[in-house]
């Protein structure tokens, strides 16, 4: 049996920084899944219990291992899809942050602790996180697990005062037309070089990468979350693509397949914006 459950933080204070938690489990010895996950401007910190995770350039595989108490991963802004394999039994927790959420729970810049393009392991919280995981996995109630996660992140919360980055992201997210890096830099009264430095320091990506991911994700959410069932041409126009051809090219670059195939195969997990494509 496999289960995938999503929950919002119970404490409203965290809603601006943490989008949701997910709990993904399977006790079956027969389950072996391979799935594709896609670029997102919301980034996830993932916990595996009793699983070993091995990385390659665009792939990771987790296998049961009783000698590994916990494995911790952080998946930041990525330029294209990645594949993952997961072999049961597994017990996995994801913390999905809002755009700049992770920066409110670390005391150094993100680039200092999560800038490896291949290895996504993330041991920043050390023994504190291990103690939290011991407590979480001792509980059966998901509501209690959520409360424990809330408590941990409330204690870790700090101000993040890079206003130029916040303003630039608001500009990108609210834009109703295809926005250029030059426009974003001008709106924030910084040079393109400075803007790029800020993005690389706190998001580990370039402003251009971020704009592309936002555009892709808006179209994906528009079609799959809001059930508009638009034509590809309408979806392209509504999400700031120049035309359908540019829309198709962009989707193939980020997902590996054309939009028709992508929307046919992708699956919605839980009640938030987690979308994976599974293969045998």
PDB file of C-alpha atoms in Angstrom:
ATOM      1  CA  UNK A   1       0.000   0.000   0.000  1.00  0.00           C
ATOM      2  CA  UNK A   2       1.226   3.496  -0.887  1.00  0.00           C
ATOM      3  CA  UNK A   3       0.037   6.771   0.623  1.00  0.00           C
ATOM      4  CA  UNK A   4       0.696  10.408  -0.290  1.00  0.00           C
ATOM      5  CA  UNK A   5      -0.795  13.026   2.047  1.00  0.00           C
ATOM      6  CA  UNK A   6      -0.395  16.819   1.991  1.00  0.00           C
ATOM      7  CA  UNK A   7      -0.943  19.202   4.903  1.00  0.00           C
ATOM      8  CA  UNK A   8      -0.630  22.949   5.364  1.00  0.00           C
ATOM      9  CA  UNK A   9       1.238  24.168   8.451  1.00  0.00           C
ATOM     10  CA  UNK A  10      -1.216  24.479  11.328  1.00  0.00           C
ATOM     11  CA  UNK A  11       0.330  27.732  12.509  1.00  0.00           C
ATOM     12  CA  UNK A  12      -0.757  30.574  10.154  1.00  0.00           C
ATOM     13  CA  UNK A  13       2.500  32.442  10.853  1.00  0.00           C
ATOM     14  CA  UNK A  14       4.342  29.863   8.732  1.00  0.00           C
ATOM     15  CA  UNK A  15       2.086  30.147   5.686  1.00  0.00           C
ATOM     16  CA  UNK A  16       4.206  32.886   4.111  1.00  0.00           C
ATOM     17  CA  UNK A  17       7.323  30.703   4.233  1.00  0.00           C
ATOM     18  CA  UNK A  18       6.124  27.075   4.106  1.00  0.00           C
ATOM     19  CA  UNK A  19       3.613  26.129   1.410  1.00  0.00           C
ATOM     20  CA  UNK A  20       2.863  22.627   2.671  1.00  0.00           C
ATOM     21  CA  UNK A  21       4.228  19.378   4.056  1.00  0.00           C
ATOM     22  CA  UNK A  22       3.798  15.995   2.397  1.00  0.00           C
ATOM     23  CA  UNK A  23       4.001  12.471   3.793  1.00  0.00           C
ATOM     24  CA  UNK A  24       4.797   9.710   1.288  1.00  0.00           C
ATOM     25  CA  UNK A  25       4.951   6.127   2.553  1.00  0.00           C
ATOM     26  CA  UNK A  26       4.845   2.531   1.417  1.00  0.00           C
ATOM     27  CA  UNK A  27       5.365  -0.649   3.423  1.00  0.00           C
ATOM     28  CA  UNK A  28       5.340  -2.934   0.368  1.00  0.00           C
ATOM     29  CA  UNK A  29       8.470  -4.934  -0.423  1.00  0.00           C
ATOM     30  CA  UNK A  30       7.387  -5.132  -4.065  1.00  0.00           C
ATOM     31  CA  UNK A  31       7.038  -1.445  -4.926  1.00  0.00           C
ATOM     32  CA  UNK A  32       9.757   0.046  -7.140  1.00  0.00           C
ATOM     33  CA  UNK A  33       8.856   3.352  -8.775  1.00  0.00           C
ATOM     34  CA  UNK A  34      10.627   5.638 -11.162  1.00  0.00           C
ATOM     35  CA  UNK A  35       9.251   9.125 -11.516  1.00  0.00           C
ATOM     36  CA  UNK A  36      10.072  12.486 -13.027  1.00  0.00           C
ATOM     37  CA  UNK A  37       9.732  15.709 -11.087  1.00  0.00           C
ATOM     38  CA  UNK A  38       9.792  19.133 -12.620  1.00  0.00           C
ATOM     39  CA  UNK A  39      11.237  22.621 -12.130  1.00  0.00           C
ATOM     40  CA  UNK A  40       9.501  24.652  -9.441  1.00  0.00           C
ATOM     41  CA  UNK A  41      10.129  27.998  -7.779  1.00  0.00           C
ATOM     42  CA  UNK A  42       8.881  26.377  -4.573  1.00  0.00           C
ATOM     43  CA  UNK A  43      11.679  24.209  -3.242  1.00  0.00           C
ATOM     44  CA  UNK A  44      11.586  21.110  -1.064  1.00  0.00           C
ATOM     45  CA  UNK A  45      13.564  19.765   1.874  1.00  0.00           C
ATOM     46  CA  UNK A  46      13.023  16.002   1.951  1.00  0.00           C
ATOM     47  CA  UNK A  47      13.561  13.467   4.724  1.00  0.00           C
ATOM     48  CA  UNK A  48      13.898   9.705   4.133  1.00  0.00           C
ATOM     49  CA  UNK A  49      13.823   7.227   7.013  1.00  0.00           C
ATOM     50  CA  UNK A  50      15.964   4.075   6.646  1.00  0.00           C
ATOM     51  CA  UNK A  51      16.793   4.783   3.005  1.00  0.00           C
ATOM     52  CA  UNK A  52      20.115   5.376   1.285  1.00  0.00           C
ATOM     53  CA  UNK A  53      20.074   7.977  -1.494  1.00  0.00           C
ATOM     54  CA  UNK A  54      22.627   7.927  -4.323  1.00  0.00           C
ATOM     55  CA  UNK A  55      22.923  10.801  -6.811  1.00  0.00           C
ATOM     56  CA  UNK A  56      23.995  11.182 -10.406  1.00  0.00           C
ATOM     57  CA  UNK A  57      23.782  14.201 -12.711  1.00  0.00           C
ATOM     58  CA  UNK A  58      20.030  14.126 -13.394  1.00  0.00           C
ATOM     59  CA  UNK A  59      18.899  11.188 -11.308  1.00  0.00           C
ATOM     60  CA  UNK A  60      18.720   9.873  -7.762  1.00  0.00           C
ATOM     61  CA  UNK A  61      17.793   6.474  -6.360  1.00  0.00           C
ATOM     62  CA  UNK A  62      16.696   5.667  -2.820  1.00  0.00           C
ATOM     63  CA  UNK A  63      16.909   2.110  -1.508  1.00  0.00           C
ATOM     64  CA  UNK A  64      15.942   0.674   1.884  1.00  0.00           C
ATOM     65  CA  UNK A  65      18.856   0.594   4.307  1.00  0.00           C
ATOM     66  CA  UNK A  66      18.351  -0.049   8.025  1.00  0.00           C
ATOM     67  CA  UNK A  67      21.891   1.198   8.683  1.00  0.00           C
ATOM     68  CA  UNK A  68      20.907   4.709   7.578  1.00  0.00           C
ATOM     69  CA  UNK A  69      18.689   6.402  10.141  1.00  0.00           C
ATOM     70  CA  UNK A  70      17.789   9.408   7.982  1.00  0.00           C
ATOM     71  CA  UNK A  71      18.762  10.912   4.632  1.00  0.00           C
ATOM     72  CA  UNK A  72      18.183  14.635   4.032  1.00  0.00           C
ATOM     73  CA  UNK A  73      17.858  16.308   0.618  1.00  0.00           C
ATOM     74  CA  UNK A  74      17.238  19.851  -0.556  1.00  0.00           C
ATOM     75  CA  UNK A  75      15.988  20.411  -4.098  1.00  0.00           C
ATOM     76  CA  UNK A  76      16.384  24.023  -5.172  1.00  0.00           C
ATOM     77  CA  UNK A  77      15.459  25.833  -8.372  1.00  0.00           C
ATOM     78  CA  UNK A  78      16.463  23.553 -11.251  1.00  0.00           C
ATOM     79  CA  UNK A  79      16.548  24.302 -14.962  1.00  0.00           C
ATOM     80  CA  UNK A  80      14.992  21.059 -16.165  1.00  0.00           C
ATOM     81  CA  UNK A  81      13.353  17.842 -15.051  1.00  0.00           C
ATOM     82  CA  UNK A  82      15.093  15.223 -12.912  1.00  0.00           C
ATOM     83  CA  UNK A  83      14.307  11.548 -12.495  1.00  0.00           C
ATOM     84  CA  UNK A  84      14.172   9.655  -9.225  1.00  0.00           C
ATOM     85  CA  UNK A  85      13.812   6.012  -8.333  1.00  0.00           C
ATOM     86  CA  UNK A  86      12.359   4.906  -5.038  1.00  0.00           C
ATOM     87  CA  UNK A  87      12.296   1.359  -3.715  1.00  0.00           C
ATOM     88  CA  UNK A  88       9.953   0.408  -0.900  1.00  0.00           C
ATOM     89  CA  UNK A  89       9.597   0.157   1.958  1.00  0.00           C
ATOM     90  CA  UNK A  90      10.057   3.907   2.433  1.00  0.00           C
ATOM     91  CA  UNK A  91       8.799   6.629   4.751  1.00  0.00           C
ATOM     92  CA  UNK A  92       9.386  10.075   3.304  1.00  0.00           C
ATOM     93  CA  UNK A  93       8.516  13.593   4.464  1.00  0.00           C
ATOM     94  CA  UNK A  94       8.711  16.729   2.327  1.00  0.00           C
ATOM     95  CA  UNK A  95       8.726  20.354   3.463  1.00  0.00           C
ATOM     96  CA  UNK A  96       7.798  22.513   0.471  1.00  0.00           C
ATOM     97  CA  UNK A  97       8.842  26.124   0.978  1.00  0.00           C
ATOM     98  CA  UNK A  98       7.425  29.276  -0.542  1.00  0.00           C
ATOM     99  CA  UNK A  99       9.598  31.252  -2.970  1.00  0.00           C
ATOM    100  CA  UNK A 100      12.144  32.472  -0.397  1.00  0.00           C
ATOM    101  CA  UNK A 101      10.983  30.319   2.483  1.00  0.00           C
ATOM    102  CA  UNK A 102      14.173  28.348   3.126  1.00  0.00           C
ATOM    103  CA  UNK A 103      16.090  31.612   3.622  1.00  0.00           C
ATOM    104  CA  UNK A 104      14.053  32.313   6.760  1.00  0.00           C
ATOM    105  CA  UNK A 105      15.285  29.119   8.411  1.00  0.00           C
ATOM    106  CA  UNK A 106      19.049  29.270   7.797  1.00  0.00           C
ATOM    107  CA  UNK A 107      21.661  31.641   9.182  1.00  0.00           C
ATOM    108  CA  UNK A 108      23.975  31.628   6.153  1.00  0.00           C
ATOM    109  CA  UNK A 109      23.336  32.193   2.465  1.00  0.00           C
ATOM    110  CA  UNK A 110      21.797  29.228   0.655  1.00  0.00           C
ATOM    111  CA  UNK A 111      24.733  29.077  -1.770  1.00  0.00           C
ATOM    112  CA  UNK A 112      27.028  28.160   1.134  1.00  0.00           C
ATOM    113  CA  UNK A 113      25.134  24.976   1.953  1.00  0.00           C
ATOM    114  CA  UNK A 114      23.176  23.854  -1.134  1.00  0.00           C
ATOM    115  CA  UNK A 115      25.054  24.771  -4.290  1.00  0.00           C
ATOM    116  CA  UNK A 116      26.108  21.361  -5.624  1.00  0.00           C
ATOM    117  CA  UNK A 117      24.429  20.708  -9.010  1.00  0.00           C
ATOM    118  CA  UNK A 118      24.489  16.921  -8.448  1.00  0.00           C
ATOM    119  CA  UNK A 119      24.606  16.039  -4.754  1.00  0.00           C
ATOM    120  CA  UNK A 120      21.395  17.245  -3.082  1.00  0.00           C
ATOM    121  CA  UNK A 121      22.235  16.047   0.441  1.00  0.00           C
ATOM    122  CA  UNK A 122      21.445  18.677   3.072  1.00  0.00           C
ATOM    123  CA  UNK A 123      22.765  18.205   6.603  1.00  0.00           C
ATOM    124  CA  UNK A 124      22.601  21.830   7.712  1.00  0.00           C
ATOM    125  CA  UNK A 125      20.416  21.223  10.793  1.00  0.00           C
ATOM    126  CA  UNK A 126      22.587  18.421  12.173  1.00  0.00           C
ATOM    127  CA  UNK A 127      21.611  16.760  15.437  1.00  0.00           C
ATOM    128  CA  UNK A 128      18.587  19.031  15.928  1.00  0.00           C
ATOM    129  CA  UNK A 129      16.982  17.599  12.811  1.00  0.00           C
ATOM    130  CA  UNK A 130      17.791  14.040  13.853  1.00  0.00           C
ATOM    131  CA  UNK A 131      16.083  14.599  17.211  1.00  0.00           C
ATOM    132  CA  UNK A 132      13.087  16.105  15.424  1.00  0.00           C
ATOM    133  CA  UNK A 133      12.883  13.110  13.076  1.00  0.00           C
ATOM    134  CA  UNK A 134      13.087  10.678  15.998  1.00  0.00           C
ATOM    135  CA  UNK A 135      10.090  12.453  17.525  1.00  0.00           C
ATOM    136  CA  UNK A 136       8.131  12.665  14.264  1.00  0.00           C
ATOM    137  CA  UNK A 137       8.611   9.036  13.298  1.00  0.00           C
ATOM    138  CA  UNK A 138       7.607   7.913  16.787  1.00  0.00           C
ATOM    139  CA  UNK A 139       4.157   9.420  16.139  1.00  0.00           C
ATOM    140  CA  UNK A 140       1.414   7.823  14.050  1.00  0.00           C
ATOM    141  CA  UNK A 141      -0.830  10.871  13.779  1.00  0.00           C
ATOM    142  CA  UNK A 142      -0.073  13.126  10.802  1.00  0.00           C
ATOM    143  CA  UNK A 143      -1.598  16.041  12.710  1.00  0.00           C
ATOM    144  CA  UNK A 144       0.964  15.522  15.469  1.00  0.00           C
ATOM    145  CA  UNK A 145       3.769  15.240  12.930  1.00  0.00           C
ATOM    146  CA  UNK A 146       2.665  18.590  11.456  1.00  0.00           C
ATOM    147  CA  UNK A 147       2.674  20.171  14.915  1.00  0.00           C
ATOM    148  CA  UNK A 148       6.229  18.954  15.532  1.00  0.00           C
ATOM    149  CA  UNK A 149       7.395  20.336  12.179  1.00  0.00           C
ATOM    150  CA  UNK A 150       5.667  23.649  12.888  1.00  0.00           C
ATOM    151  CA  UNK A 151       7.348  23.891  16.271  1.00  0.00           C
ATOM    152  CA  UNK A 152      10.800  23.237  14.797  1.00  0.00           C
ATOM    153  CA  UNK A 153      10.503  25.834  12.042  1.00  0.00           C
ATOM    154  CA  UNK A 154       8.968  28.434  14.333  1.00  0.00           C
ATOM    155  CA  UNK A 155      12.052  28.161  16.545  1.00  0.00           C
ATOM    156  CA  UNK A 156      14.326  28.444  13.501  1.00  0.00           C
ATOM    157  CA  UNK A 157      12.522  31.419  11.967  1.00  0.00           C
ATOM    158  CA  UNK A 158      14.564  34.551  11.272  1.00  0.00           C
ATOM    159  CA  UNK A 159      14.094  37.722   9.270  1.00  0.00           C
ATOM    160  CA  UNK A 160      15.369  37.715   5.698  1.00  0.00           C
ATOM    161  CA  UNK A 161      15.975  41.273   4.617  1.00  0.00           C
ATOM    162  CA  UNK A 162      17.174  41.099   1.031  1.00  0.00           C
ATOM    163  CA  UNK A 163      14.478  43.474  -0.195  1.00  0.00           C
ATOM    164  CA  UNK A 164      15.863  43.691  -3.728  1.00  0.00           C
ATOM    165  CA  UNK A 165      15.381  39.952  -4.152  1.00  0.00           C
ATOM    166  CA  UNK A 166      11.881  40.050  -2.674  1.00  0.00           C
ATOM    167  CA  UNK A 167      10.899  42.921  -4.964  1.00  0.00           C
ATOM    168  CA  UNK A 168      12.293  41.179  -8.037  1.00  0.00           C
ATOM    169  CA  UNK A 169      10.373  37.981  -7.310  1.00  0.00           C
ATOM    170  CA  UNK A 170       7.150  39.914  -6.775  1.00  0.00           C
ATOM    171  CA  UNK A 171       7.789  41.605 -10.130  1.00  0.00           C
ATOM    172  CA  UNK A 172       8.276  38.245 -11.872  1.00  0.00           C
ATOM    173  CA  UNK A 173       5.310  36.522 -10.233  1.00  0.00           C
ATOM    174  CA  UNK A 174       2.890  39.383 -10.891  1.00  0.00           C
ATOM    175  CA  UNK A 175       3.945  40.093 -14.478  1.00  0.00           C
ATOM    176  CA  UNK A 176       1.242  39.556 -17.095  1.00  0.00           C
ATOM    177  CA  UNK A 177       3.759  39.719 -19.948  1.00  0.00           C
ATOM    178  CA  UNK A 178       7.026  37.937 -20.658  1.00  0.00           C
ATOM    179  CA  UNK A 179       9.462  39.850 -18.491  1.00  0.00           C
ATOM    180  CA  UNK A 180      13.172  40.270 -19.193  1.00  0.00           C
ATOM    181  CA  UNK A 181      16.019  40.291 -16.685  1.00  0.00           C
ATOM    182  CA  UNK A 182      16.850  43.855 -17.704  1.00  0.00           C
ATOM    183  CA  UNK A 183      13.342  45.006 -16.768  1.00  0.00           C
ATOM    184  CA  UNK A 184      13.493  43.269 -13.402  1.00  0.00           C
ATOM    185  CA  UNK A 185      16.882  44.819 -12.614  1.00  0.00           C
ATOM    186  CA  UNK A 186      15.642  48.298 -13.550  1.00  0.00           C
ATOM    187  CA  UNK A 187      12.526  47.905 -11.377  1.00  0.00           C
ATOM    188  CA  UNK A 188      14.750  46.972  -8.436  1.00  0.00           C
ATOM    189  CA  UNK A 189      17.252  49.770  -9.176  1.00  0.00           C
ATOM    190  CA  UNK A 190      20.218  47.417  -9.508  1.00  0.00           C
ATOM    191  CA  UNK A 191      22.445  46.314 -12.376  1.00  0.00           C
ATOM    192  CA  UNK A 192      21.844  42.985 -14.083  1.00  0.00           C
ATOM    193  CA  UNK A 193      25.204  41.821 -12.710  1.00  0.00           C
ATOM    194  CA  UNK A 194      24.174  42.661  -9.145  1.00  0.00           C
ATOM    195  CA  UNK A 195      20.794  41.005  -9.580  1.00  0.00           C
ATOM    196  CA  UNK A 196      22.494  37.854 -10.869  1.00  0.00           C
ATOM    197  CA  UNK A 197      24.840  37.831  -7.865  1.00  0.00           C
ATOM    198  CA  UNK A 198      21.889  38.126  -5.453  1.00  0.00           C
ATOM    199  CA  UNK A 199      20.015  35.258  -7.115  1.00  0.00           C
ATOM    200  CA  UNK A 200      23.052  32.984  -7.130  1.00  0.00           C
ATOM    201  CA  UNK A 201      23.718  33.749  -3.468  1.00  0.00           C
ATOM    202  CA  UNK A 202      20.208  33.175  -2.099  1.00  0.00           C
ATOM    203  CA  UNK A 203      18.510  30.942  -4.702  1.00  0.00           C
ATOM    204  CA  UNK A 204      21.470  29.205  -6.410  1.00  0.00           C
ATOM    205  CA  UNK A 205      20.164  30.078  -9.872  1.00  0.00           C
ATOM    206  CA  UNK A 206      20.222  32.964 -12.330  1.00  0.00           C
ATOM    207  CA  UNK A 207      17.353  35.451 -12.746  1.00  0.00           C
ATOM    208  CA  UNK A 208      16.785  34.070 -16.277  1.00  0.00           C
ATOM    209  CA  UNK A 209      16.445  30.533 -14.913  1.00  0.00           C
ATOM    210  CA  UNK A 210      13.968  31.763 -12.319  1.00  0.00           C
ATOM    211  CA  UNK A 211      11.846  33.633 -14.860  1.00  0.00           C
ATOM    212  CA  UNK A 212      11.708  30.533 -17.080  1.00  0.00           C
ATOM    213  CA  UNK A 213      10.659  28.282 -14.192  1.00  0.00           C
ATOM    214  CA  UNK A 214       7.941  30.703 -13.045  1.00  0.00           C
ATOM    215  CA  UNK A 215       6.536  30.925 -16.567  1.00  0.00           C
ATOM    216  CA  UNK A 216       6.504  27.117 -16.915  1.00  0.00           C
ATOM    217  CA  UNK A 217       4.973  26.558 -13.497  1.00  0.00           C
ATOM    218  CA  UNK A 218       2.231  29.148 -14.022  1.00  0.00           C
ATOM    219  CA  UNK A 219       1.166  27.331 -17.191  1.00  0.00           C
ATOM    220  CA  UNK A 220       1.329  23.932 -15.483  1.00  0.00           C
ATOM    221  CA  UNK A 221      -0.737  25.077 -12.486  1.00  0.00           C
ATOM    222  CA  UNK A 222      -3.170  26.934 -14.743  1.00  0.00           C
ATOM    223  CA  UNK A 223      -3.945  23.762 -16.651  1.00  0.00           C
ATOM    224  CA  UNK A 224      -3.774  21.132 -13.903  1.00  0.00           C
ATOM    225  CA  UNK A 225      -4.887  22.920 -10.735  1.00  0.00           C
ATOM    226  CA  UNK A 226      -7.576  25.184 -12.091  1.00  0.00           C
ATOM    227  CA  UNK A 227      -8.983  22.646 -14.570  1.00  0.00           C
ATOM    228  CA  UNK A 228      -9.265  25.141 -17.394  1.00  0.00           C
ATOM    229  CA  UNK A 229      -8.614  22.537 -20.098  1.00  0.00           C
ATOM    230  CA  UNK A 230      -7.443  25.274 -22.422  1.00  0.00           C
ATOM    231  CA  UNK A 231      -6.026  24.589 -25.842  1.00  0.00           C
ATOM    232  CA  UNK A 232      -2.240  24.815 -26.109  1.00  0.00           C
ATOM    233  CA  UNK A 233      -2.605  28.102 -27.974  1.00  0.00           C
ATOM    234  CA  UNK A 234      -4.788  29.579 -25.201  1.00  0.00           C
ATOM    235  CA  UNK A 235      -2.450  28.247 -22.523  1.00  0.00           C
ATOM    236  CA  UNK A 236       0.530  29.812 -24.272  1.00  0.00           C
ATOM    237  CA  UNK A 237      -1.148  33.219 -24.640  1.00  0.00           C
ATOM    238  CA  UNK A 238      -2.478  33.223 -21.067  1.00  0.00           C
ATOM    239  CA  UNK A 239       0.969  32.496 -19.651  1.00  0.00           C
ATOM    240  CA  UNK A 240       3.074  35.088 -21.484  1.00  0.00           C
ATOM    241  CA  UNK A 241       4.499  32.883 -24.247  1.00  0.00           C
ATOM    242  CA  UNK A 242       4.934  34.542 -27.627  1.00  0.00           C
ATOM    243  CA  UNK A 243       3.043  31.785 -29.424  1.00  0.00           C
ATOM    244  CA  UNK A 244       2.272  28.063 -29.300  1.00  0.00           C
ATOM    245  CA  UNK A 245       5.588  27.139 -30.936  1.00  0.00           C
ATOM    246  CA  UNK A 246       7.579  28.932 -28.244  1.00  0.00           C
ATOM    247  CA  UNK A 247       5.393  27.337 -25.573  1.00  0.00           C
ATOM    248  CA  UNK A 248       6.018  23.820 -26.951  1.00  0.00           C
ATOM    249  CA  UNK A 249       9.766  24.425 -27.233  1.00  0.00           C
ATOM    250  CA  UNK A 250       9.961  25.673 -23.655  1.00  0.00           C
ATOM    251  CA  UNK A 251       7.942  22.754 -22.250  1.00  0.00           C
ATOM    252  CA  UNK A 252      10.096  20.214 -24.094  1.00  0.00           C
ATOM    253  CA  UNK A 253      13.222  21.845 -22.696  1.00  0.00           C
ATOM    254  CA  UNK A 254      11.998  21.687 -19.093  1.00  0.00           C
ATOM    255  CA  UNK A 255      10.082  18.381 -19.158  1.00  0.00           C
ATOM    256  CA  UNK A 256      11.750  16.334 -21.886  1.00  0.00           C
ATOM    257  CA  UNK A 257       8.478  15.825 -23.812  1.00  0.00           C
ATOM    258  CA  UNK A 258       5.967  17.940 -25.716  1.00  0.00           C
ATOM    259  CA  UNK A 259       3.061  19.506 -23.760  1.00  0.00           C
ATOM    260  CA  UNK A 260       0.401  17.097 -25.058  1.00  0.00           C
ATOM    261  CA  UNK A 261       2.389  14.097 -23.872  1.00  0.00           C
ATOM    262  CA  UNK A 262       3.280  15.850 -20.621  1.00  0.00           C
ATOM    263  CA  UNK A 263      -0.306  16.708 -19.670  1.00  0.00           C
ATOM    264  CA  UNK A 264      -1.452  13.208 -20.630  1.00  0.00           C
ATOM    265  CA  UNK A 265       1.066  11.427 -18.406  1.00  0.00           C
ATOM    266  CA  UNK A 266       1.620  13.730 -15.421  1.00  0.00           C
ATOM    267  CA  UNK A 267      -0.119  12.875 -12.132  1.00  0.00           C
ATOM    268  CA  UNK A 268      -1.311  15.168  -9.346  1.00  0.00           C
ATOM    269  CA  UNK A 269      -0.334  13.929  -5.877  1.00  0.00           C
ATOM    270  CA  UNK A 270      -2.155  15.176  -2.784  1.00  0.00           C
ATOM    271  CA  UNK A 271      -4.061  18.444  -2.817  1.00  0.00           C
ATOM    272  CA  UNK A 272      -1.261  20.943  -3.467  1.00  0.00           C
ATOM    273  CA  UNK A 273       1.013  21.527  -6.467  1.00  0.00           C
ATOM    274  CA  UNK A 274       3.023  18.287  -6.512  1.00  0.00           C
ATOM    275  CA  UNK A 275       3.054  16.834 -10.038  1.00  0.00           C
ATOM    276  CA  UNK A 276       5.125  13.778 -10.984  1.00  0.00           C
ATOM    277  CA  UNK A 277       5.203  11.488 -13.990  1.00  0.00           C
ATOM    278  CA  UNK A 278       5.602   7.786 -13.178  1.00  0.00           C
ATOM    279  CA  UNK A 279       7.106   5.097 -15.404  1.00  0.00           C
ATOM    280  CA  UNK A 280       7.566   1.353 -14.989  1.00  0.00           C
TER     281      UNK A 280
END
